[in-house]
GROMACS .gro file of N, CA and C in nm:
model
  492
    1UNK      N    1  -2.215   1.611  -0.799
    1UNK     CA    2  -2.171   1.549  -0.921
    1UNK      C    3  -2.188   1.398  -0.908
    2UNK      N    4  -2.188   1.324  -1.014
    2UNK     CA    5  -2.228   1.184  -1.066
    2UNK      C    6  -2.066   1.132  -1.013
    3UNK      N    7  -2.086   0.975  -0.985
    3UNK     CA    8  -1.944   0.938  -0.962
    3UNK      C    9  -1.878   0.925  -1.097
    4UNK      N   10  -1.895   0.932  -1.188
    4UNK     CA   11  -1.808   0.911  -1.275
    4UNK      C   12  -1.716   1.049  -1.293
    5UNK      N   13  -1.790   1.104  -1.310
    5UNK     CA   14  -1.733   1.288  -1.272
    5UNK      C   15  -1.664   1.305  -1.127
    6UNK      N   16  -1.695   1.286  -1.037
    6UNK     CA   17  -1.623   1.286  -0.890
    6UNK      C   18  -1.516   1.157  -0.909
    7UNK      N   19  -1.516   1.042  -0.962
    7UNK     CA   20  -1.399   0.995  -0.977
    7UNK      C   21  -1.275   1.044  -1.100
    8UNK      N   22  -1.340   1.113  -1.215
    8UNK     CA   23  -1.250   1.164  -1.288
    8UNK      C   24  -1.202   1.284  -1.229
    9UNK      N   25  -1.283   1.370  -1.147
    9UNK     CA   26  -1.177   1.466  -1.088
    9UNK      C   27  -1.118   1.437  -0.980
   10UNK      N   28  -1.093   1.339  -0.930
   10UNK     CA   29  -1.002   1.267  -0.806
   10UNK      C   30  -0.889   1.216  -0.843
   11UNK      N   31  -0.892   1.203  -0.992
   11UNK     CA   32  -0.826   1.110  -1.113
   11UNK      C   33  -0.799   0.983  -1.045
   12UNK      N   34  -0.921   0.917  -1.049
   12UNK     CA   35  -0.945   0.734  -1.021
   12UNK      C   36  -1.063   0.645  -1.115
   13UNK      N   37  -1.078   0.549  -1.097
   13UNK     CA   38  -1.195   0.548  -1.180
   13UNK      C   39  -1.364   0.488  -1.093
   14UNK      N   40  -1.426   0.500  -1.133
   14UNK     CA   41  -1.561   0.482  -1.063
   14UNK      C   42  -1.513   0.382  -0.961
   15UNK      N   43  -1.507   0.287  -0.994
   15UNK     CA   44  -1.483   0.101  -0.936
   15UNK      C   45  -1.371   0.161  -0.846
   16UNK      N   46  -1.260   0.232  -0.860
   16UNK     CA   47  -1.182   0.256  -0.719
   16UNK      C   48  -1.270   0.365  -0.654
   17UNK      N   49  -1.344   0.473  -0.678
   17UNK     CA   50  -1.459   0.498  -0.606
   17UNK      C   51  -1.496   0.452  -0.531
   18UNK      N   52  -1.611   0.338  -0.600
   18UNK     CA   53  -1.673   0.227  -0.473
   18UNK      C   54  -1.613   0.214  -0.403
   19UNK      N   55  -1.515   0.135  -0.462
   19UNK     CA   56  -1.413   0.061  -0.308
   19UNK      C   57  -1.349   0.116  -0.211
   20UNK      N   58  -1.353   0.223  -0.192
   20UNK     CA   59  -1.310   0.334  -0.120
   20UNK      C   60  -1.420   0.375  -0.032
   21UNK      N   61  -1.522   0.414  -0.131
   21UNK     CA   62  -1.693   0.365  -0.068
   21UNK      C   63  -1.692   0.281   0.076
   22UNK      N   64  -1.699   0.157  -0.025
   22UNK     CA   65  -1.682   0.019   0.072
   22UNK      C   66  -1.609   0.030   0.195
   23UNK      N   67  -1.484   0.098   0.212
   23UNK     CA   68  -1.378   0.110   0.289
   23UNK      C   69  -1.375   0.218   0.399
   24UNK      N   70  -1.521   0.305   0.382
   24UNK     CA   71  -1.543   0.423   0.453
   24UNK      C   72  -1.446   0.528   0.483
   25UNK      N   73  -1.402   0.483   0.342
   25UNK     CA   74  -1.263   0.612   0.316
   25UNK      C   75  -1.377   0.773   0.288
   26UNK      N   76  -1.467   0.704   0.214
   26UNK     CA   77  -1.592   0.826   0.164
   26UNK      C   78  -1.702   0.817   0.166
   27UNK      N   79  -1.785   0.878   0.201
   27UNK     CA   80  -1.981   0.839   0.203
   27UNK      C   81  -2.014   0.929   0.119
   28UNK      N   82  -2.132   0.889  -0.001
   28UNK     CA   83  -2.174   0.915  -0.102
   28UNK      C   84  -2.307   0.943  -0.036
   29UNK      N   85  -2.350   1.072  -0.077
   29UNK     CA   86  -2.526   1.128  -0.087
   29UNK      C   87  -2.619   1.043  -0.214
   30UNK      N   88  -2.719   0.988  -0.179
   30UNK     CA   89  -2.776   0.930  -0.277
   30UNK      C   90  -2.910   1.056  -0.324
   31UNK      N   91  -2.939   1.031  -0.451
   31UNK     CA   92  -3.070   1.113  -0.480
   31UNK      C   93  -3.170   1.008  -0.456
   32UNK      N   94  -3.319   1.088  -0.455
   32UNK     CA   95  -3.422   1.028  -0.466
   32UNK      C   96  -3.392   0.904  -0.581
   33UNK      N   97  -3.362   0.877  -0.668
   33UNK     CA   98  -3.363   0.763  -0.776
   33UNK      C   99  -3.254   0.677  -0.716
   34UNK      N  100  -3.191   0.694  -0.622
   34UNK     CA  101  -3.077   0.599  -0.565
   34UNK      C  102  -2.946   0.645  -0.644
   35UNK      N  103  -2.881   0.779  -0.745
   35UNK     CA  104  -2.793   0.774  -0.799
   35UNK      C  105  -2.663   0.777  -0.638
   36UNK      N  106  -2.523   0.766  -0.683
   36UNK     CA  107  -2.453   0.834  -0.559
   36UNK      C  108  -2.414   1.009  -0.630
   37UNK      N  109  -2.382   1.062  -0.544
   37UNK     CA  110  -2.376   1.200  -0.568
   37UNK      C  111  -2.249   1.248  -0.460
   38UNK      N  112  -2.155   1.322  -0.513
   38UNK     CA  113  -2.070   1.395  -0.450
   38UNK      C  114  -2.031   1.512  -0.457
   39UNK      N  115  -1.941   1.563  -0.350
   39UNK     CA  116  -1.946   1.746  -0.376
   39UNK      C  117  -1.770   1.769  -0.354
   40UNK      N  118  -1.740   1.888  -0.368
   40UNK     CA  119  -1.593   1.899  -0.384
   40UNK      C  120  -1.520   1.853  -0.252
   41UNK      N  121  -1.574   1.849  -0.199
   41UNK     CA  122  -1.522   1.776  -0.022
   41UNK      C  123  -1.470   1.652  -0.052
   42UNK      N  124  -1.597   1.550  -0.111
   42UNK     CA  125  -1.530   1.477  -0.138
   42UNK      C  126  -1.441   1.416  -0.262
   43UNK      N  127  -1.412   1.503  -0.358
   43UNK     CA  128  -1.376   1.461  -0.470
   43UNK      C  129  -1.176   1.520  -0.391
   44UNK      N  130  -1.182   1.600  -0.286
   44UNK     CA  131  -1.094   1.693  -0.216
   44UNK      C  132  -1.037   1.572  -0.122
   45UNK      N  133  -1.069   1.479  -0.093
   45UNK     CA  134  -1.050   1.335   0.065
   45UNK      C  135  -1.035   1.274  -0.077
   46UNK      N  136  -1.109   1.224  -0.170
   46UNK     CA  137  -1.055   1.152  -0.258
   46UNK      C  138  -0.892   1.133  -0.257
   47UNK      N  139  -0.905   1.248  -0.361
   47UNK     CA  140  -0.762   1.260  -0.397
   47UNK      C  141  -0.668   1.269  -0.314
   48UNK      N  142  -0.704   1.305  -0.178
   48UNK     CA  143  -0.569   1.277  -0.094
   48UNK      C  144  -0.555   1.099  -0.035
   49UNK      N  145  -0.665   1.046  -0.059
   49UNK     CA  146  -0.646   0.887  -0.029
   49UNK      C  147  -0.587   0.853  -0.155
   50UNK      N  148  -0.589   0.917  -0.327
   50UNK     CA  149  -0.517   0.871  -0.382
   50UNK      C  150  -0.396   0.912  -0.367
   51UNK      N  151  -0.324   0.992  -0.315
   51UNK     CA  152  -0.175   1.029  -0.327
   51UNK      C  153  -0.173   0.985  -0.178
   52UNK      N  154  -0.221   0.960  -0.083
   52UNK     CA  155  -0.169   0.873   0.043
   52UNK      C  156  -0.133   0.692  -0.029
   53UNK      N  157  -0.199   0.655  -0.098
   53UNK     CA  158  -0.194   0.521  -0.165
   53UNK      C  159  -0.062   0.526  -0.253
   54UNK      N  160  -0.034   0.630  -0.353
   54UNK     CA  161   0.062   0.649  -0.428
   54UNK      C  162   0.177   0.667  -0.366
   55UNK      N  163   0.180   0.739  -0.262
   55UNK     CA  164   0.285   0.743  -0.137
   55UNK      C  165   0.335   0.598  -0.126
   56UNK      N  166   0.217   0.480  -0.094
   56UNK     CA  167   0.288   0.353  -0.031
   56UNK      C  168   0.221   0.312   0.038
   57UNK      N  169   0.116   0.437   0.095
   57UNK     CA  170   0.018   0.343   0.218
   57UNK      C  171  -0.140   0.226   0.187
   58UNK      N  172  -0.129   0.154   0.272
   58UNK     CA  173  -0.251   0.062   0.206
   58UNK      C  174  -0.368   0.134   0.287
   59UNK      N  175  -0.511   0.073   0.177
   59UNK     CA  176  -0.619   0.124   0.209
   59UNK      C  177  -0.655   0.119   0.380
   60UNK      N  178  -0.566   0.023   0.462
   60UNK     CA  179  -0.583  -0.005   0.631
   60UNK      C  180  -0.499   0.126   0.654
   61UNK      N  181  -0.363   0.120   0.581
   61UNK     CA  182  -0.338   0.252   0.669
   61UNK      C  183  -0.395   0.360   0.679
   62UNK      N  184  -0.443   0.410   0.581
   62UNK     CA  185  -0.543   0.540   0.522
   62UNK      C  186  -0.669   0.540   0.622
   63UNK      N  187  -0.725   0.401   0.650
   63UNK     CA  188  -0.825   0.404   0.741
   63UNK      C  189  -0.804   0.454   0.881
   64UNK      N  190  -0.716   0.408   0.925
   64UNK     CA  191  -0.644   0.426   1.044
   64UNK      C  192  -0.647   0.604   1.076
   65UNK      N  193  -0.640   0.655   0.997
   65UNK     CA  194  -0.676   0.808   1.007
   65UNK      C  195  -0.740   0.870   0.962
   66UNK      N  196  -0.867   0.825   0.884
   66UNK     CA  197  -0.958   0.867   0.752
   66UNK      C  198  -1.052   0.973   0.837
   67UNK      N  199  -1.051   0.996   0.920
   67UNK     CA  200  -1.108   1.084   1.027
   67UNK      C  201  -1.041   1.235   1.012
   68UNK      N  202  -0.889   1.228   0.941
   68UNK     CA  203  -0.822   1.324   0.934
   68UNK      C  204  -0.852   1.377   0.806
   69UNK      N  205  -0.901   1.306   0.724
   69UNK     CA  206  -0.898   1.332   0.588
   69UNK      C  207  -0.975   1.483   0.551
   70UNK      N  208  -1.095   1.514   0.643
   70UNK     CA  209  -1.159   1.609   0.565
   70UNK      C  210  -1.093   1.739   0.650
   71UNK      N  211  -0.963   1.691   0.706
   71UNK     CA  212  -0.881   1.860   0.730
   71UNK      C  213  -0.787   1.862   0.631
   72UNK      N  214  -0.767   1.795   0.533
   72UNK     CA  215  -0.631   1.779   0.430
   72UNK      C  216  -0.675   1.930   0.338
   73UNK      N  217  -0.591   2.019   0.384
   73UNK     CA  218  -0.595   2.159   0.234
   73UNK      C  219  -0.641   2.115   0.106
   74UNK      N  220  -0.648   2.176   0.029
   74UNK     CA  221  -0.666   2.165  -0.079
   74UNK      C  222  -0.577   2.147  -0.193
   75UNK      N  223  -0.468   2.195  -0.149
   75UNK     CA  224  -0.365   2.113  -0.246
   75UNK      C  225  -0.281   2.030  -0.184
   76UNK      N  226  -0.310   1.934  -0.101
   76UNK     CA  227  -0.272   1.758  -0.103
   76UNK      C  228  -0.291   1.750   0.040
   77UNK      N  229  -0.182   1.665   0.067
   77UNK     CA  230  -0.154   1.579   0.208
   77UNK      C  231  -0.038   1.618   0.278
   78UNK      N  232   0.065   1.727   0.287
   78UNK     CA  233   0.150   1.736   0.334
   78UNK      C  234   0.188   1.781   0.483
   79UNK      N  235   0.026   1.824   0.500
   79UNK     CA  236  -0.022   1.853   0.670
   79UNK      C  237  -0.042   1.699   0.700
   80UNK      N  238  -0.096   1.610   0.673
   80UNK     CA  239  -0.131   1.514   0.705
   80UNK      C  240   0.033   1.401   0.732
   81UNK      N  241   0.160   1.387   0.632
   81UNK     CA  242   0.230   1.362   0.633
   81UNK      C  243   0.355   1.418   0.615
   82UNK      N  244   0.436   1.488   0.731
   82UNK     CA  245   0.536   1.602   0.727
   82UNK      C  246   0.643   1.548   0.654
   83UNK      N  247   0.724   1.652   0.588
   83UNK     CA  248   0.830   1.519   0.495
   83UNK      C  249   0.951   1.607   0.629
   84UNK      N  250   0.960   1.703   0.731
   84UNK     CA  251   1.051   1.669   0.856
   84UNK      C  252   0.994   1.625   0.964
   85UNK      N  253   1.027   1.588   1.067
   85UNK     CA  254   1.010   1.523   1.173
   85UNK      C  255   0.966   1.670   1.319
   86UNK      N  256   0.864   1.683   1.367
   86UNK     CA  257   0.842   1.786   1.417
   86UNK      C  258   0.815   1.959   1.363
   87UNK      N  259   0.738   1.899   1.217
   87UNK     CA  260   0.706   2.017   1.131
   87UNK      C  261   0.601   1.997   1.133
   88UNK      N  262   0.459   1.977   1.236
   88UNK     CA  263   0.358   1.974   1.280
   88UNK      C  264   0.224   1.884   1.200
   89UNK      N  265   0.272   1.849   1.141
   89UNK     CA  266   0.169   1.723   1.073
   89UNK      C  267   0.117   1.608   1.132
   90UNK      N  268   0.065   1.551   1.163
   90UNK     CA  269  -0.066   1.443   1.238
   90UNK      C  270   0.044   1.374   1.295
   91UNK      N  271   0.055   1.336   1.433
   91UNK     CA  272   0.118   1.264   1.490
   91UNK      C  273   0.114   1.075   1.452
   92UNK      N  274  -0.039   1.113   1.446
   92UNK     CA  275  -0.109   0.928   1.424
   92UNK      C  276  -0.081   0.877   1.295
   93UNK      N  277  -0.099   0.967   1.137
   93UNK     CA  278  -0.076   0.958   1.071
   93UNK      C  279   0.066   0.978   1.043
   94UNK      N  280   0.195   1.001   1.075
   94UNK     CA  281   0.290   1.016   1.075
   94UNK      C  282   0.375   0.865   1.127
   95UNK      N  283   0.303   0.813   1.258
   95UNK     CA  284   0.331   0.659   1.322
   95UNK      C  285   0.269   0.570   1.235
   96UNK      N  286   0.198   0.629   1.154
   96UNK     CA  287   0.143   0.526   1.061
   96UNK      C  288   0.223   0.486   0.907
   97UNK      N  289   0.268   0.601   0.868
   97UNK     CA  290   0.337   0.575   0.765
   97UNK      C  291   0.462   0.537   0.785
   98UNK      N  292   0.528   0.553   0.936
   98UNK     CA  293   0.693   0.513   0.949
   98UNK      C  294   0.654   0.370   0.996
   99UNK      N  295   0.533   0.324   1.013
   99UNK     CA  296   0.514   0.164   1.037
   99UNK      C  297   0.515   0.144   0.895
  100UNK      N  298   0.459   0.128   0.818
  100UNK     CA  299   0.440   0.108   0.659
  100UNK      C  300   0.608   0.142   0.599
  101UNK      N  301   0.676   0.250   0.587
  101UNK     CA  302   0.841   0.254   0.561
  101UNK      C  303   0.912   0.145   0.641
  102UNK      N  304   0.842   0.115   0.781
  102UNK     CA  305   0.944   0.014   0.849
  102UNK      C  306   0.916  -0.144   0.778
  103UNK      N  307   0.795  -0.178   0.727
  103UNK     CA  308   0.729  -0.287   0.673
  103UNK      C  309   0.853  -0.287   0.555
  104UNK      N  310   0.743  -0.179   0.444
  104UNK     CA  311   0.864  -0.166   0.318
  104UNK      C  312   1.033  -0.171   0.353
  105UNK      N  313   1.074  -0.176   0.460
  105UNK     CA  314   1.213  -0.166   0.419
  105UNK      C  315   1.277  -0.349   0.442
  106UNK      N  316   1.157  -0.382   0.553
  106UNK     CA  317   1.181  -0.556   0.579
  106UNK      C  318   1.185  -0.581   0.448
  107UNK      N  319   1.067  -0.576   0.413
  107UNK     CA  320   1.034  -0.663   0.264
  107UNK      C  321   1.168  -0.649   0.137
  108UNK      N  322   1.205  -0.526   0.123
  108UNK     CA  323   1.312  -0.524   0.064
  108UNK      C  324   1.411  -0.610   0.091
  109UNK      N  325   1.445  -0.573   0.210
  109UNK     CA  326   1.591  -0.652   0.267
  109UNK      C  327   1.515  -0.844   0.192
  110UNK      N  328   1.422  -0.885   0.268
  110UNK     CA  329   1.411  -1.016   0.223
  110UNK      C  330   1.432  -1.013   0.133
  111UNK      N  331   1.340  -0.980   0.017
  111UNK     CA  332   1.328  -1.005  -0.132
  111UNK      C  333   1.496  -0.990  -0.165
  112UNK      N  334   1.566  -0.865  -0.128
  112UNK     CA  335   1.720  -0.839  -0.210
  112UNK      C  336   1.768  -1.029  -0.136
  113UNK      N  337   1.778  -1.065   0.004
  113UNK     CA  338   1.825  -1.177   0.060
  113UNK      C  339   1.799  -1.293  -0.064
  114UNK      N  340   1.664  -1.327  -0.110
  114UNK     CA  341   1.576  -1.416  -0.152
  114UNK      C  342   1.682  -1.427  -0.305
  115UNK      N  343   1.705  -1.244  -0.369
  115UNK     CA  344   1.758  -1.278  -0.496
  115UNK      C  345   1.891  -1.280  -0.500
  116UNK      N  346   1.982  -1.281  -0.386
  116UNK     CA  347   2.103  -1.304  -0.384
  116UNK      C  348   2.097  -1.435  -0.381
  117UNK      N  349   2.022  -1.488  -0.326
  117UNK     CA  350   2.037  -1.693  -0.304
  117UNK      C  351   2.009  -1.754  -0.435
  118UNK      N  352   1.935  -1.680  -0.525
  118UNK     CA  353   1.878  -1.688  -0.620
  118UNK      C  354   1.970  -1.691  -0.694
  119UNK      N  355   2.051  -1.639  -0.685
  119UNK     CA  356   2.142  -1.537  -0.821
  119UNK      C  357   2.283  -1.645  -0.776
  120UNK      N  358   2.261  -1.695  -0.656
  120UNK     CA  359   2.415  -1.732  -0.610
  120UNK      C  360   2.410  -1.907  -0.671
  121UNK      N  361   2.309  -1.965  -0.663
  121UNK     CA  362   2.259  -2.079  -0.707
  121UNK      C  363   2.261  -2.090  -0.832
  122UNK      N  364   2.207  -1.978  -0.911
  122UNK     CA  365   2.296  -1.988  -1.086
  122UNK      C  366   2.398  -1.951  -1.108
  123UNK      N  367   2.489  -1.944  -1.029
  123UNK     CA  368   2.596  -1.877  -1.108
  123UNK      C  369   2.662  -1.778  -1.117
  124UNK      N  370   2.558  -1.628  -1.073
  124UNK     CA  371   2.602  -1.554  -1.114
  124UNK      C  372   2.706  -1.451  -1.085
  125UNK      N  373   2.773  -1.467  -1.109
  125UNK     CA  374   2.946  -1.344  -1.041
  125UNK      C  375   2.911  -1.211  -0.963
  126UNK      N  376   2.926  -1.229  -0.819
  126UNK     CA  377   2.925  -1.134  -0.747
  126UNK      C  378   2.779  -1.137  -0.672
  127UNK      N  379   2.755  -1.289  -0.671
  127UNK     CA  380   2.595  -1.272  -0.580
  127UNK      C  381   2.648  -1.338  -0.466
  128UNK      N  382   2.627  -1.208  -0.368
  128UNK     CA  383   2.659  -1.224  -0.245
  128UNK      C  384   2.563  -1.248  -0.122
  129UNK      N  385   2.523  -1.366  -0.068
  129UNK     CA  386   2.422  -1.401  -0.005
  129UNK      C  387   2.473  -1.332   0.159
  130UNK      N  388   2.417  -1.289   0.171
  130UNK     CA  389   2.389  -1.218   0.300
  130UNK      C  390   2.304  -1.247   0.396
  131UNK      N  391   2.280  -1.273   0.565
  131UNK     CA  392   2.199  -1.302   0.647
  131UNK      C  393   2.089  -1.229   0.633
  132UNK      N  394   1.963  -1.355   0.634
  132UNK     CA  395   1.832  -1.233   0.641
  132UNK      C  396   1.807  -1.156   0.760
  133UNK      N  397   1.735  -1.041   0.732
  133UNK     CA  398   1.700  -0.958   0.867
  133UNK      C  399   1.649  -1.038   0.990
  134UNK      N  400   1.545  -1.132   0.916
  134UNK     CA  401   1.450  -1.198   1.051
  134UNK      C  402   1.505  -1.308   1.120
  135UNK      N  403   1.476  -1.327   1.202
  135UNK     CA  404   1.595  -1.409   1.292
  135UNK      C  405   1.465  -1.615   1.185
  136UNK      N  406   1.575  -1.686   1.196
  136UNK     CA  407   1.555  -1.784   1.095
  136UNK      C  408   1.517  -1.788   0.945
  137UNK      N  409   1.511  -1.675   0.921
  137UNK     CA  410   1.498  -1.613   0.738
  137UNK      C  411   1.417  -1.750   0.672
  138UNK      N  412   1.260  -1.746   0.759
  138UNK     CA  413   1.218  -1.845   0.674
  138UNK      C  414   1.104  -1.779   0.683
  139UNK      N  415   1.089  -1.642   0.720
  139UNK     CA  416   0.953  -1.550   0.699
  139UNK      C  417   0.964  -1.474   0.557
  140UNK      N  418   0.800  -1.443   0.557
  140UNK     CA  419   0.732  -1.424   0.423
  140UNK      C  420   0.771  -1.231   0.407
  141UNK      N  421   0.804  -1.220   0.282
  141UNK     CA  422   0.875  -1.075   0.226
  141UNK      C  423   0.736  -0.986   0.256
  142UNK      N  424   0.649  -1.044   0.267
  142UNK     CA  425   0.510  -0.957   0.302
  142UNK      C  426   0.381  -1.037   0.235
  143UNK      N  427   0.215  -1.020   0.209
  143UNK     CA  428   0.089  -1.077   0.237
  143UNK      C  429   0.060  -1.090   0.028
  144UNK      N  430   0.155  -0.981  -0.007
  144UNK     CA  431   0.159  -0.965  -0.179
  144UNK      C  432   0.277  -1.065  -0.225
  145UNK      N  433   0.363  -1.101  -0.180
  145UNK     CA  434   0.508  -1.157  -0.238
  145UNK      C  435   0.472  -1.260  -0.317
  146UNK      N  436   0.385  -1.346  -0.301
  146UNK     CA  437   0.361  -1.451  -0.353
  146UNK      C  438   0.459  -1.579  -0.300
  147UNK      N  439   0.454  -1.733  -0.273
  147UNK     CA  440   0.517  -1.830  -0.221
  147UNK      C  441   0.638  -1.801  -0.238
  148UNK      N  442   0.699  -1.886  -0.113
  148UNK     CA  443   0.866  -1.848  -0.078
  148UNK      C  444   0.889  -1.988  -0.085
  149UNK      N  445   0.972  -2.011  -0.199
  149UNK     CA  446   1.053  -2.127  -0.198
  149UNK      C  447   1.186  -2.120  -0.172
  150UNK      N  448   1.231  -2.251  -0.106
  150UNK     CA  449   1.327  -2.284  -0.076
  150UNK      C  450   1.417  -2.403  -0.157
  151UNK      N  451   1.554  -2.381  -0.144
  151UNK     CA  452   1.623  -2.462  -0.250
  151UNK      C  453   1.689  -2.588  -0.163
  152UNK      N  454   1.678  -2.702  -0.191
  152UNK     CA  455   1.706  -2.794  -0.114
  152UNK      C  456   1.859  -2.798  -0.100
  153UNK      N  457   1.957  -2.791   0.025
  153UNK     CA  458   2.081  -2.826   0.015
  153UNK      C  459   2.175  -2.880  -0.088
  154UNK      N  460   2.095  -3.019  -0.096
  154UNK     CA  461   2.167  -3.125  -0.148
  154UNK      C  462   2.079  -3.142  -0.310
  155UNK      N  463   2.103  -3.126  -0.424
  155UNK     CA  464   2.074  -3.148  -0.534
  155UNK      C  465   1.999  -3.287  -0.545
  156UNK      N  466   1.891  -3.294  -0.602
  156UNK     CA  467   1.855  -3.438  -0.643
  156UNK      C  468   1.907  -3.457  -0.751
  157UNK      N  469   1.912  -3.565  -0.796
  157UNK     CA  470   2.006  -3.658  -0.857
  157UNK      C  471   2.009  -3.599  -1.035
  158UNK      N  472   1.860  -3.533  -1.050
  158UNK     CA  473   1.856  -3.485  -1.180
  158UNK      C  474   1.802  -3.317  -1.164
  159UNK      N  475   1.911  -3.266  -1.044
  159UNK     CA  476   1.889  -3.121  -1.053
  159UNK      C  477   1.844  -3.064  -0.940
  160UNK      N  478   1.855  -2.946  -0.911
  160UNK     CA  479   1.796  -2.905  -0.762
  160UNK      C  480   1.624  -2.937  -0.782
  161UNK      N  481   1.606  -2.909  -0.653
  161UNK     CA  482   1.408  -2.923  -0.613
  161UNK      C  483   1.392  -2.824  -0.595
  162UNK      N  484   1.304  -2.809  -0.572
  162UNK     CA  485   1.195  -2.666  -0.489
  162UNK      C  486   1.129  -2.716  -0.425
  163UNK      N  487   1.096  -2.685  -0.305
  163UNK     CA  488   0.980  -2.772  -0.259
  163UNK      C  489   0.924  -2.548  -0.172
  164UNK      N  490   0.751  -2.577  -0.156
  164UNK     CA  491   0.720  -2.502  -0.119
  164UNK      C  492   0.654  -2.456   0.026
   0.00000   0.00000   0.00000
């Protein structure tokens, strides 16, 4: 099948195709005319890199085991990621996603830290600033958060600063 067809039955669209492509999440058969061409195998690794992604994991983590991908059943990933602990699902892929839950749970804690300081600086009743997880709480909530500003102690004269 044509990628537009192998990405609609993966339910993604061409362009996350490629990039997945790109990412040697999948290798595409070309025809004589150069089209790409795929078969239910891979429209089958597709879709489990999309519900490994929907899960939480990034396209590095997925790589990290993409070797496992073309043993994933046919209806999903749940060999690949056990939802108990010693219910026989990929060891590697299993250390991979409790690194990624351990990431996600930092980032939380910051960001909740970030909007209690936030919340405590306007005003608002019952914002309770709490110690950040990381030892000097002047690390980044993660590589997506976007700039971490800080609120200067002491007010300038016409209002707090930000400096970044």
């Amino acid at each position: 099948m044509r990628i537009g067809d192998a990405a609609a039955a993966a339910g993604m669209t061409p362009r996350a195709l490629r990039y997945y492509e790109q990412r040697g999440l999948v290798t595409a058969r070309r025809t004589p005319s150069g089209h790409r061409v795929y078969d239910e195998e891979d429209t089958r690794r597709l879709r489990a890199v999309r519900e490994l992604r929907d899960a939480g994991l990034t396209v590095g983590d997925v790589r990290a085991f993409a070797h496992l991908l073309r043993t994933v059943p046919a209806d999903g990933v749940p060999d690949l990621l056990p939802y108990a602990p010693g219910s026989g699902g990929c060891s590697a892929a299993e250390a991979v996603a409790r690194r990624r839950l351990a990431d996600l749970d930092a980032r939380i804690a910051r960001l909740s830290h970030l909007r209690a300081r936030l919340a405590a600086r306007l005003g608002e009743p019952d914002a309770e600033v709490t110690e950040p997880a990381e030892p000097g709480g002047t690390g980044r909530a993660g590589a997506d958060s976007g700039p971490l500003f800080r609120l200067e102690t002491a007010p300038a004269p016409d209002g707090p600063a930000l400096r970044a």
